[in-house]
Amino acid sequence: LNVPDDLCVTGFRGGEYATQPDLFLPKDYYLEAMDKMLDINPDMHFQVHTDDPKLASEWLPEYIEIIPNESISHSKHTNMALNWRSARYAKYAIIPNSAFFILPRLLKHLEDPTAITIAPRYWARRNTKVWARPACYYKEFTYI
């Protein structure tokens, strides 16, 4: 998969996370992360990969390219494969506190130490500011 260097793959986890205040990342997390990516490249554009395209489009309406995990015309596995490959091969990524994005991003960092992955500080407890899962700290990631 050829991912251009001016593309930031952005993972957005909605679904059941949206009903859990401790887990669901606030909009300011995504906006701050996107600002950091725009500091790197003002022409950066964002592709949102999500399990919840409706909520993602409500939260991030200015970023119109939303790639759902599943669609009516494709099998769930087809789009999930695209989501995973995009996260794996993009130089730049913003990830949510979802295990789905960890392995592809770590593989990218092994291949390209200059890759940048922004992840939520405190992982699954960013909103409470407690490292509830210290095993989810990866030195390769930039935490905000």
Short mmCIF file of C-alpha atoms in Angstrom, two decimals, residues 1-143:
data_model
loop_
_atom_site.label_atom_id
_atom_site.label_comp_id
_atom_site.label_asym_id
_atom_site.label_seq_id
_atom_site.Cartn_x
_atom_site.Cartn_y
_atom_site.Cartn_z
CA LEU A 1 0.00 0.00 0.00
CA ASN A 2 1.44 3.34 -1.03
CA VAL A 3 0.54 6.03 1.50
CA PRO A 4 1.67 9.57 0.59
CA ASP A 5 3.83 11.42 3.11
CA ASP A 6 1.32 14.26 3.37
CA LEU A 7 -1.38 11.92 4.70
CA CYS A 8 -2.03 11.41 8.39
CA VAL A 9 -4.07 8.30 9.13
CA THR A 10 -6.33 9.12 12.04
CA GLY A 11 -8.05 6.44 14.08
CA PHE A 12 -11.35 7.40 15.69
CA ARG A 13 -12.92 4.96 18.13
CA GLY A 14 -16.61 5.56 18.76
CA GLY A 15 -19.13 2.77 19.20
CA GLU A 16 -19.27 1.47 22.76
CA TYR A 17 -16.36 3.77 23.72
CA ALA A 18 -18.65 6.77 23.21
CA THR A 19 -20.81 5.57 26.13
CA GLN A 20 -17.82 5.32 28.51
CA PRO A 21 -16.59 8.71 29.76
CA ASP A 22 -13.27 7.22 30.96
CA LEU A 23 -12.51 5.75 27.53
CA PHE A 24 -14.00 8.09 24.95
CA LEU A 25 -11.46 10.64 23.78
CA PRO A 26 -12.62 14.25 23.73
CA LYS A 27 -12.66 16.24 20.52
CA ASP A 28 -9.78 18.40 21.80
CA TYR A 29 -7.48 15.35 21.70
CA TYR A 30 -8.01 15.02 17.96
CA LEU A 31 -7.78 18.75 17.30
CA GLU A 32 -4.54 19.10 19.30
CA ALA A 33 -3.03 16.08 17.55
CA MET A 34 -4.05 17.42 14.14
CA ASP A 35 -2.50 20.81 14.98
CA LYS A 36 0.77 19.04 15.84
CA MET A 37 0.69 17.24 12.49
CA LEU A 38 -0.04 20.51 10.67
CA ASP A 39 3.04 21.99 12.41
CA ILE A 40 5.08 19.24 10.74
CA ASN A 41 3.45 19.79 7.35
CA PRO A 42 0.92 22.61 6.81
CA ASP A 43 -0.37 20.72 3.75
CA MET A 44 -1.06 17.54 5.73
CA HIS A 45 -4.44 16.02 5.07
CA PHE A 46 -6.26 13.55 7.26
CA GLN A 47 -7.98 10.28 6.59
CA VAL A 48 -10.19 9.11 9.44
CA HIS A 49 -10.45 5.34 9.97
CA THR A 50 -13.28 4.47 12.32
CA ASP A 51 -15.77 1.97 13.64
CA ASP A 52 -18.29 4.82 13.95
CA PRO A 53 -18.43 6.94 10.76
CA LYS A 54 -21.57 8.80 11.84
CA LEU A 55 -20.03 10.07 15.08
CA ALA A 56 -16.67 10.74 13.42
CA SER A 57 -18.34 12.92 10.78
CA GLU A 58 -20.21 14.83 13.50
CA TRP A 59 -17.01 15.41 15.48
CA LEU A 60 -14.65 16.04 12.61
CA PRO A 61 -16.85 17.41 9.80
CA GLU A 62 -14.07 19.41 8.18
CA TYR A 63 -12.16 16.18 7.48
CA ILE A 64 -14.42 14.61 4.90
CA GLU A 65 -12.48 11.48 4.04
CA ILE A 66 -13.82 8.91 6.48
CA ILE A 67 -13.01 5.24 5.98
CA PRO A 68 -15.40 3.04 7.99
CA ASN A 69 -14.44 -0.40 9.28
CA GLU A 70 -17.35 -1.81 7.32
CA SER A 71 -19.74 -0.70 4.63
CA ILE A 72 -22.82 -1.96 2.84
CA SER A 73 -20.93 -2.66 -0.37
CA HIS A 74 -17.90 -4.40 1.14
CA SER A 75 -17.38 -7.03 3.75
CA LYS A 76 -16.27 -5.91 7.19
CA HIS A 77 -12.97 -7.75 6.68
CA THR A 78 -12.18 -5.84 3.49
CA ASN A 79 -12.43 -2.43 5.11
CA MET A 80 -10.74 -3.55 8.32
CA ALA A 81 -7.84 -4.74 6.19
CA LEU A 82 -7.67 -1.30 4.55
CA ASN A 83 -7.82 0.35 8.00
CA TRP A 84 -4.99 -1.86 9.27
CA ARG A 85 -2.80 -1.45 6.17
CA SER A 86 -3.30 2.31 6.19
CA ALA A 87 -2.21 2.49 9.84
CA ARG A 88 0.71 0.19 9.07
CA TYR A 89 2.14 2.11 6.12
CA ALA A 90 1.38 5.76 6.90
CA LYS A 91 4.36 7.80 8.05
CA TYR A 92 2.04 9.90 10.22
CA ALA A 93 -0.77 8.66 12.43
CA ILE A 94 -3.03 9.79 15.23
CA ILE A 95 -4.38 6.84 17.13
CA PRO A 96 -7.10 6.40 19.71
CA ASN A 97 -6.82 4.23 22.82
CA SER A 98 -7.64 1.12 20.83
CA ALA A 99 -5.46 -1.98 20.57
CA PHE A 100 -6.32 -2.19 16.86
CA PHE A 101 -3.71 0.46 16.03
CA ILE A 102 -0.80 -0.64 18.25
CA LEU A 103 0.77 -3.41 16.16
CA PRO A 104 0.62 -1.68 12.76
CA ARG A 105 2.15 1.47 14.24
CA LEU A 106 4.93 -0.41 16.05
CA LEU A 107 5.74 -2.21 12.80
CA LYS A 108 5.92 1.15 11.00
CA HIS A 109 8.30 2.52 13.62
CA LEU A 110 10.55 -0.54 13.24
CA GLU A 111 10.71 0.08 9.52
CA ASP A 112 10.94 3.88 9.72
CA PRO A 113 12.25 5.41 12.97
CA THR A 114 11.22 8.86 11.67
CA ALA A 115 7.53 7.90 11.61
CA ILE A 116 5.32 9.82 14.01
CA THR A 117 2.45 8.35 15.98
CA ILE A 118 0.45 10.54 18.33
CA ALA A 119 -1.36 8.58 21.03
CA PRO A 120 -3.43 9.56 24.08
CA ARG A 121 -1.44 10.03 27.29
CA TYR A 122 -2.58 7.57 29.98
CA TRP A 123 -3.95 5.41 27.15
CA ALA A 124 -7.41 4.17 28.22
CA ARG A 125 -7.68 6.67 31.08
CA ARG A 126 -6.64 9.95 29.45
CA ASN A 127 -9.73 11.61 30.87
CA THR A 128 -8.87 10.59 34.45
CA LYS A 129 -5.09 11.13 34.06
CA VAL A 130 -4.15 7.73 35.50
CA TRP A 131 -2.01 5.15 33.67
CA ALA A 132 -4.48 2.32 34.16
CA ARG A 133 -2.63 0.23 31.58
CA PRO A 134 1.10 0.98 31.83
CA ALA A 135 1.78 -1.91 29.43
CA CYS A 136 0.22 0.33 26.75
CA TYR A 137 3.10 2.80 26.95
CA TYR A 138 5.34 2.61 23.88
CA LYS A 139 8.43 4.78 23.69
CA GLU A 140 7.99 5.10 19.93
CA PHE A 141 4.75 7.06 20.34
CA THR A 142 4.31 10.76 21.11
CA TYR A 143 1.73 11.20 23.87
#
